C-alpha cells in the first residue's frame, strides 16, 4: 500500500459545500465517533495499540490521545466563535503534543474525555442556528478565517480519517 494511502486512508480533506444534508451527516459522525473508537479499540491488544498505523507515523494509542486533544481544541474554538466576534484561536503543535508522556499512557481517560466531549459538542451543534454556522474564527498559522460550517465538515473528515488509522 502506498505511503499516501496509509497516511490518508480516506483521502485528503476536500472542502465540500455546507448544506443541510452535509450538516446532518457531520453531526451524526461527531456524535457516533467515541462509540466507534471504543468499539475498534476494544479488540486491539496493547501491542496493536503501540503499533504505528504507517511507517514513521503515530501509534494507534497516540492517535486516540490526539483525537481527544484535537477535538477538545475544536470544541473550544467553536465556543469562542459562538461567543466572540471572529476570535483569533490558539494554534498548537500536534507533533510535539504527541511526543508528551501522556500519549504513551492508557487510553481509558482519553476515551472518557471523547465520550463527554462529543456529547457536549453534539448538544452545541444540534442547537446552532444557520447564522451560528456562518460565524468564524481566525487561524493565525493559516492566516485565514474559517467559518463553523466549514469547520464542522473538516472535523467530520478528521473523525473518519483517524478512525481509519485506528482500524488499519
PDB file of C-alpha atoms in Angstrom:
ATOM      1  CA  UNK A   1       0.000   0.000   0.000  1.00  0.00           C
ATOM      2  CA  UNK A   2       1.354   3.460  -0.878  1.00  0.00           C
ATOM      3  CA  UNK A   3       2.531   5.851   1.828  1.00  0.00           C
ATOM      4  CA  UNK A   4      -0.142   8.376   0.800  1.00  0.00           C
ATOM      5  CA  UNK A   5      -2.874   5.731   1.150  1.00  0.00           C
ATOM      6  CA  UNK A   6      -1.573   4.803   4.610  1.00  0.00           C
ATOM      7  CA  UNK A   7      -1.323   8.452   5.643  1.00  0.00           C
ATOM      8  CA  UNK A   8      -4.714   9.401   4.180  1.00  0.00           C
ATOM      9  CA  UNK A   9      -6.747   6.184   4.132  1.00  0.00           C
ATOM     10  CA  UNK A  10      -9.981   8.027   3.261  1.00  0.00           C
ATOM     11  CA  UNK A  11      -8.222  10.614   1.089  1.00  0.00           C
ATOM     12  CA  UNK A  12      -7.128  14.153   1.904  1.00  0.00           C
ATOM     13  CA  UNK A  13      -9.711  16.573   3.211  1.00  0.00           C
ATOM     14  CA  UNK A  14     -11.634  18.211   0.378  1.00  0.00           C
ATOM     15  CA  UNK A  15     -13.768  21.258   1.123  1.00  0.00           C
ATOM     16  CA  UNK A  16     -17.384  20.386   0.318  1.00  0.00           C
ATOM     17  CA  UNK A  17     -20.475  22.572   0.264  1.00  0.00           C
ATOM     18  CA  UNK A  18     -22.125  23.091   3.637  1.00  0.00           C
ATOM     19  CA  UNK A  19     -25.726  22.015   3.112  1.00  0.00           C
ATOM     20  CA  UNK A  20     -28.499  20.866   5.467  1.00  0.00           C
ATOM     21  CA  UNK A  21     -27.681  17.276   4.455  1.00  0.00           C
ATOM     22  CA  UNK A  22     -23.913  17.612   4.957  1.00  0.00           C
ATOM     23  CA  UNK A  23     -24.527  19.325   8.323  1.00  0.00           C
ATOM     24  CA  UNK A  24     -26.799  16.489   9.486  1.00  0.00           C
ATOM     25  CA  UNK A  25     -24.312  13.805   8.404  1.00  0.00           C
ATOM     26  CA  UNK A  26     -21.395  15.629  10.031  1.00  0.00           C
ATOM     27  CA  UNK A  27     -23.204  15.996  13.346  1.00  0.00           C
ATOM     28  CA  UNK A  28     -24.087  12.288  13.252  1.00  0.00           C
ATOM     29  CA  UNK A  29     -20.407  11.463  12.663  1.00  0.00           C
ATOM     30  CA  UNK A  30     -19.308  13.669  15.576  1.00  0.00           C
ATOM     31  CA  UNK A  31     -21.955  12.071  17.835  1.00  0.00           C
ATOM     32  CA  UNK A  32     -21.005   8.494  16.905  1.00  0.00           C
ATOM     33  CA  UNK A  33     -17.218   8.897  16.874  1.00  0.00           C
ATOM     34  CA  UNK A  34     -16.430   7.945  20.509  1.00  0.00           C
ATOM     35  CA  UNK A  35     -18.524   4.768  20.269  1.00  0.00           C
ATOM     36  CA  UNK A  36     -16.770   3.794  17.025  1.00  0.00           C
ATOM     37  CA  UNK A  37     -13.318   4.391  18.528  1.00  0.00           C
ATOM     38  CA  UNK A  38     -14.228   2.477  21.676  1.00  0.00           C
ATOM     39  CA  UNK A  39     -15.596  -0.455  19.636  1.00  0.00           C
ATOM     40  CA  UNK A  40     -12.462  -0.564  17.489  1.00  0.00           C
ATOM     41  CA  UNK A  41     -10.033  -0.257  20.390  1.00  0.00           C
ATOM     42  CA  UNK A  42     -11.806  -2.955  22.417  1.00  0.00           C
ATOM     43  CA  UNK A  43     -10.464  -5.585  20.036  1.00  0.00           C
ATOM     44  CA  UNK A  44      -6.886  -4.251  19.999  1.00  0.00           C
ATOM     45  CA  UNK A  45      -4.115  -5.682  22.142  1.00  0.00           C
ATOM     46  CA  UNK A  46      -1.554  -3.445  23.859  1.00  0.00           C
ATOM     47  CA  UNK A  47       0.900  -4.481  21.145  1.00  0.00           C
ATOM     48  CA  UNK A  48      -1.532  -3.371  18.428  1.00  0.00           C
ATOM     49  CA  UNK A  49      -2.196  -0.055  20.200  1.00  0.00           C
ATOM     50  CA  UNK A  50       1.565   0.540  20.268  1.00  0.00           C
ATOM     51  CA  UNK A  51       1.955  -0.210  16.560  1.00  0.00           C
ATOM     52  CA  UNK A  52       2.201   2.755  14.173  1.00  0.00           C
ATOM     53  CA  UNK A  53      -0.556   2.869  11.574  1.00  0.00           C
ATOM     54  CA  UNK A  54       2.130   3.590   8.968  1.00  0.00           C
ATOM     55  CA  UNK A  55       5.948   3.651   8.885  1.00  0.00           C
ATOM     56  CA  UNK A  56       7.067   6.799  10.675  1.00  0.00           C
ATOM     57  CA  UNK A  57       3.524   7.546  11.831  1.00  0.00           C
ATOM     58  CA  UNK A  58       1.945   7.733  15.247  1.00  0.00           C
ATOM     59  CA  UNK A  59       0.906   4.633  17.114  1.00  0.00           C
ATOM     60  CA  UNK A  60      -2.778   3.871  17.339  1.00  0.00           C
ATOM     61  CA  UNK A  61      -2.518   4.816  21.025  1.00  0.00           C
ATOM     62  CA  UNK A  62      -1.150   8.238  20.074  1.00  0.00           C
ATOM     63  CA  UNK A  63      -3.973   8.677  17.549  1.00  0.00           C
ATOM     64  CA  UNK A  64      -6.596   8.102  20.259  1.00  0.00           C
ATOM     65  CA  UNK A  65      -4.929  10.649  22.558  1.00  0.00           C
ATOM     66  CA  UNK A  66      -4.546  13.060  19.619  1.00  0.00           C
ATOM     67  CA  UNK A  67      -8.265  12.853  18.846  1.00  0.00           C
ATOM     68  CA  UNK A  68      -9.128  13.750  22.434  1.00  0.00           C
ATOM     69  CA  UNK A  69      -6.787  16.755  22.376  1.00  0.00           C
ATOM     70  CA  UNK A  70      -7.660  17.869  18.851  1.00  0.00           C
ATOM     71  CA  UNK A  71     -11.397  17.642  19.417  1.00  0.00           C
ATOM     72  CA  UNK A  72     -11.081  19.438  22.752  1.00  0.00           C
ATOM     73  CA  UNK A  73      -9.365  22.288  20.897  1.00  0.00           C
ATOM     74  CA  UNK A  74     -12.051  22.196  18.193  1.00  0.00           C
ATOM     75  CA  UNK A  75     -14.855  22.374  20.753  1.00  0.00           C
ATOM     76  CA  UNK A  76     -13.234  25.355  22.451  1.00  0.00           C
ATOM     77  CA  UNK A  77     -12.745  27.054  19.065  1.00  0.00           C
ATOM     78  CA  UNK A  78     -16.450  26.562  18.329  1.00  0.00           C
ATOM     79  CA  UNK A  79     -17.348  28.100  21.685  1.00  0.00           C
ATOM     80  CA  UNK A  80     -15.046  31.082  21.093  1.00  0.00           C
ATOM     81  CA  UNK A  81     -16.544  31.695  17.658  1.00  0.00           C
ATOM     82  CA  UNK A  82     -20.051  31.448  19.078  1.00  0.00           C
ATOM     83  CA  UNK A  83     -19.344  33.928  21.865  1.00  0.00           C
ATOM     84  CA  UNK A  84     -16.834  36.370  20.344  1.00  0.00           C
ATOM     85  CA  UNK A  85     -16.552  38.236  17.055  1.00  0.00           C
ATOM     86  CA  UNK A  86     -14.029  36.411  14.863  1.00  0.00           C
ATOM     87  CA  UNK A  87     -11.643  35.481  17.666  1.00  0.00           C
ATOM     88  CA  UNK A  88      -8.049  34.567  16.937  1.00  0.00           C
ATOM     89  CA  UNK A  89      -7.615  30.992  18.066  1.00  0.00           C
ATOM     90  CA  UNK A  90      -4.544  29.486  19.679  1.00  0.00           C
ATOM     91  CA  UNK A  91      -2.753  27.061  17.406  1.00  0.00           C
ATOM     92  CA  UNK A  92      -0.785  24.174  18.904  1.00  0.00           C
ATOM     93  CA  UNK A  93       1.993  21.851  17.796  1.00  0.00           C
ATOM     94  CA  UNK A  94       0.251  18.486  17.343  1.00  0.00           C
ATOM     95  CA  UNK A  95       3.536  16.658  16.743  1.00  0.00           C
ATOM     96  CA  UNK A  96       5.059  17.984  19.978  1.00  0.00           C
ATOM     97  CA  UNK A  97       1.887  17.120  21.915  1.00  0.00           C
ATOM     98  CA  UNK A  98       2.072  13.548  20.560  1.00  0.00           C
ATOM     99  CA  UNK A  99       5.581  13.215  21.994  1.00  0.00           C
ATOM    100  CA  UNK A 100       4.448  14.001  25.548  1.00  0.00           C
ATOM    101  CA  UNK A 101       4.369  11.174  28.132  1.00  0.00           C
ATOM    102  CA  UNK A 102       0.568  11.116  28.372  1.00  0.00           C
ATOM    103  CA  UNK A 103       0.434   9.917  24.761  1.00  0.00           C
ATOM    104  CA  UNK A 104       2.129   6.687  25.898  1.00  0.00           C
ATOM    105  CA  UNK A 105      -0.412   6.093  28.664  1.00  0.00           C
ATOM    106  CA  UNK A 106      -3.572   4.033  28.992  1.00  0.00           C
ATOM    107  CA  UNK A 107      -6.252   5.238  26.528  1.00  0.00           C
ATOM    108  CA  UNK A 108      -9.090   4.968  29.063  1.00  0.00           C
ATOM    109  CA  UNK A 109      -9.021   8.619  30.173  1.00  0.00           C
ATOM    110  CA  UNK A 110      -8.917   9.840  26.558  1.00  0.00           C
ATOM    111  CA  UNK A 111     -11.868   7.581  25.745  1.00  0.00           C
ATOM    112  CA  UNK A 112     -13.804   9.040  28.688  1.00  0.00           C
ATOM    113  CA  UNK A 113     -12.877  12.518  27.522  1.00  0.00           C
ATOM    114  CA  UNK A 114     -14.062  11.754  23.976  1.00  0.00           C
ATOM    115  CA  UNK A 115     -17.367  10.404  25.334  1.00  0.00           C
ATOM    116  CA  UNK A 116     -18.101  13.501  27.431  1.00  0.00           C
ATOM    117  CA  UNK A 117     -16.672  15.997  24.969  1.00  0.00           C
ATOM    118  CA  UNK A 118     -18.581  14.660  21.970  1.00  0.00           C
ATOM    119  CA  UNK A 119     -21.795  14.556  23.988  1.00  0.00           C
ATOM    120  CA  UNK A 120     -21.410  18.259  24.797  1.00  0.00           C
ATOM    121  CA  UNK A 121     -20.148  19.166  21.315  1.00  0.00           C
ATOM    122  CA  UNK A 122     -23.115  17.396  19.725  1.00  0.00           C
ATOM    123  CA  UNK A 123     -25.510  19.260  22.018  1.00  0.00           C
ATOM    124  CA  UNK A 124     -23.968  22.569  20.928  1.00  0.00           C
ATOM    125  CA  UNK A 125     -24.023  21.590  17.241  1.00  0.00           C
ATOM    126  CA  UNK A 126     -27.654  20.471  17.302  1.00  0.00           C
ATOM    127  CA  UNK A 127     -28.696  23.779  18.834  1.00  0.00           C
ATOM    128  CA  UNK A 128     -26.759  26.053  16.488  1.00  0.00           C
ATOM    129  CA  UNK A 129     -28.686  28.201  14.022  1.00  0.00           C
ATOM    130  CA  UNK A 130     -27.814  28.647  10.365  1.00  0.00           C
ATOM    131  CA  UNK A 131     -26.333  32.035  11.304  1.00  0.00           C
ATOM    132  CA  UNK A 132     -24.214  30.390  14.003  1.00  0.00           C
ATOM    133  CA  UNK A 133     -22.609  28.146  11.392  1.00  0.00           C
ATOM    134  CA  UNK A 134     -21.576  31.292   9.488  1.00  0.00           C
ATOM    135  CA  UNK A 135     -19.661  32.620  12.490  1.00  0.00           C
ATOM    136  CA  UNK A 136     -15.916  32.254  12.138  1.00  0.00           C
ATOM    137  CA  UNK A 137     -12.569  32.405  13.839  1.00  0.00           C
ATOM    138  CA  UNK A 138      -9.153  33.475  12.607  1.00  0.00           C
ATOM    139  CA  UNK A 139      -6.409  30.839  12.412  1.00  0.00           C
ATOM    140  CA  UNK A 140      -3.012  32.579  12.741  1.00  0.00           C
ATOM    141  CA  UNK A 141      -0.952  29.745  11.196  1.00  0.00           C
ATOM    142  CA  UNK A 142      -3.200  29.625   8.119  1.00  0.00           C
ATOM    143  CA  UNK A 143      -3.646  33.407   8.049  1.00  0.00           C
ATOM    144  CA  UNK A 144      -7.302  32.796   7.285  1.00  0.00           C
ATOM    145  CA  UNK A 145     -10.795  32.861   8.729  1.00  0.00           C
ATOM    146  CA  UNK A 146     -12.758  29.622   8.903  1.00  0.00           C
ATOM    147  CA  UNK A 147     -16.498  29.527   9.467  1.00  0.00           C
ATOM    148  CA  UNK A 148     -18.043  26.924  11.742  1.00  0.00           C
ATOM    149  CA  UNK A 149     -19.902  25.179   8.922  1.00  0.00           C
ATOM    150  CA  UNK A 150     -16.620  24.501   7.086  1.00  0.00           C
ATOM    151  CA  UNK A 151     -15.053  23.549  10.380  1.00  0.00           C
ATOM    152  CA  UNK A 152     -17.801  21.056  11.179  1.00  0.00           C
ATOM    153  CA  UNK A 153     -17.213  19.313   7.838  1.00  0.00           C
ATOM    154  CA  UNK A 154     -13.463  19.302   8.486  1.00  0.00           C
ATOM    155  CA  UNK A 155     -13.950  17.574  11.834  1.00  0.00           C
ATOM    156  CA  UNK A 156     -16.304  15.053  10.268  1.00  0.00           C
ATOM    157  CA  UNK A 157     -13.411  14.185   7.951  1.00  0.00           C
ATOM    158  CA  UNK A 158     -10.992  14.232  10.903  1.00  0.00           C
ATOM    159  CA  UNK A 159     -13.111  11.666  12.772  1.00  0.00           C
ATOM    160  CA  UNK A 160     -13.300   9.344   9.777  1.00  0.00           C
ATOM    161  CA  UNK A 161      -9.622   9.881   8.920  1.00  0.00           C
ATOM    162  CA  UNK A 162      -8.338   8.878  12.349  1.00  0.00           C
ATOM    163  CA  UNK A 163     -10.877   6.109  12.841  1.00  0.00           C
ATOM    164  CA  UNK A 164      -9.478   4.558   9.653  1.00  0.00           C
ATOM    165  CA  UNK A 165      -5.963   4.839  11.140  1.00  0.00           C
ATOM    166  CA  UNK A 166      -7.035   3.012  14.290  1.00  0.00           C
ATOM    167  CA  UNK A 167      -8.869   0.362  12.251  1.00  0.00           C
ATOM    168  CA  UNK A 168      -5.921  -0.250   9.900  1.00  0.00           C
TER     169      UNK A 168
END
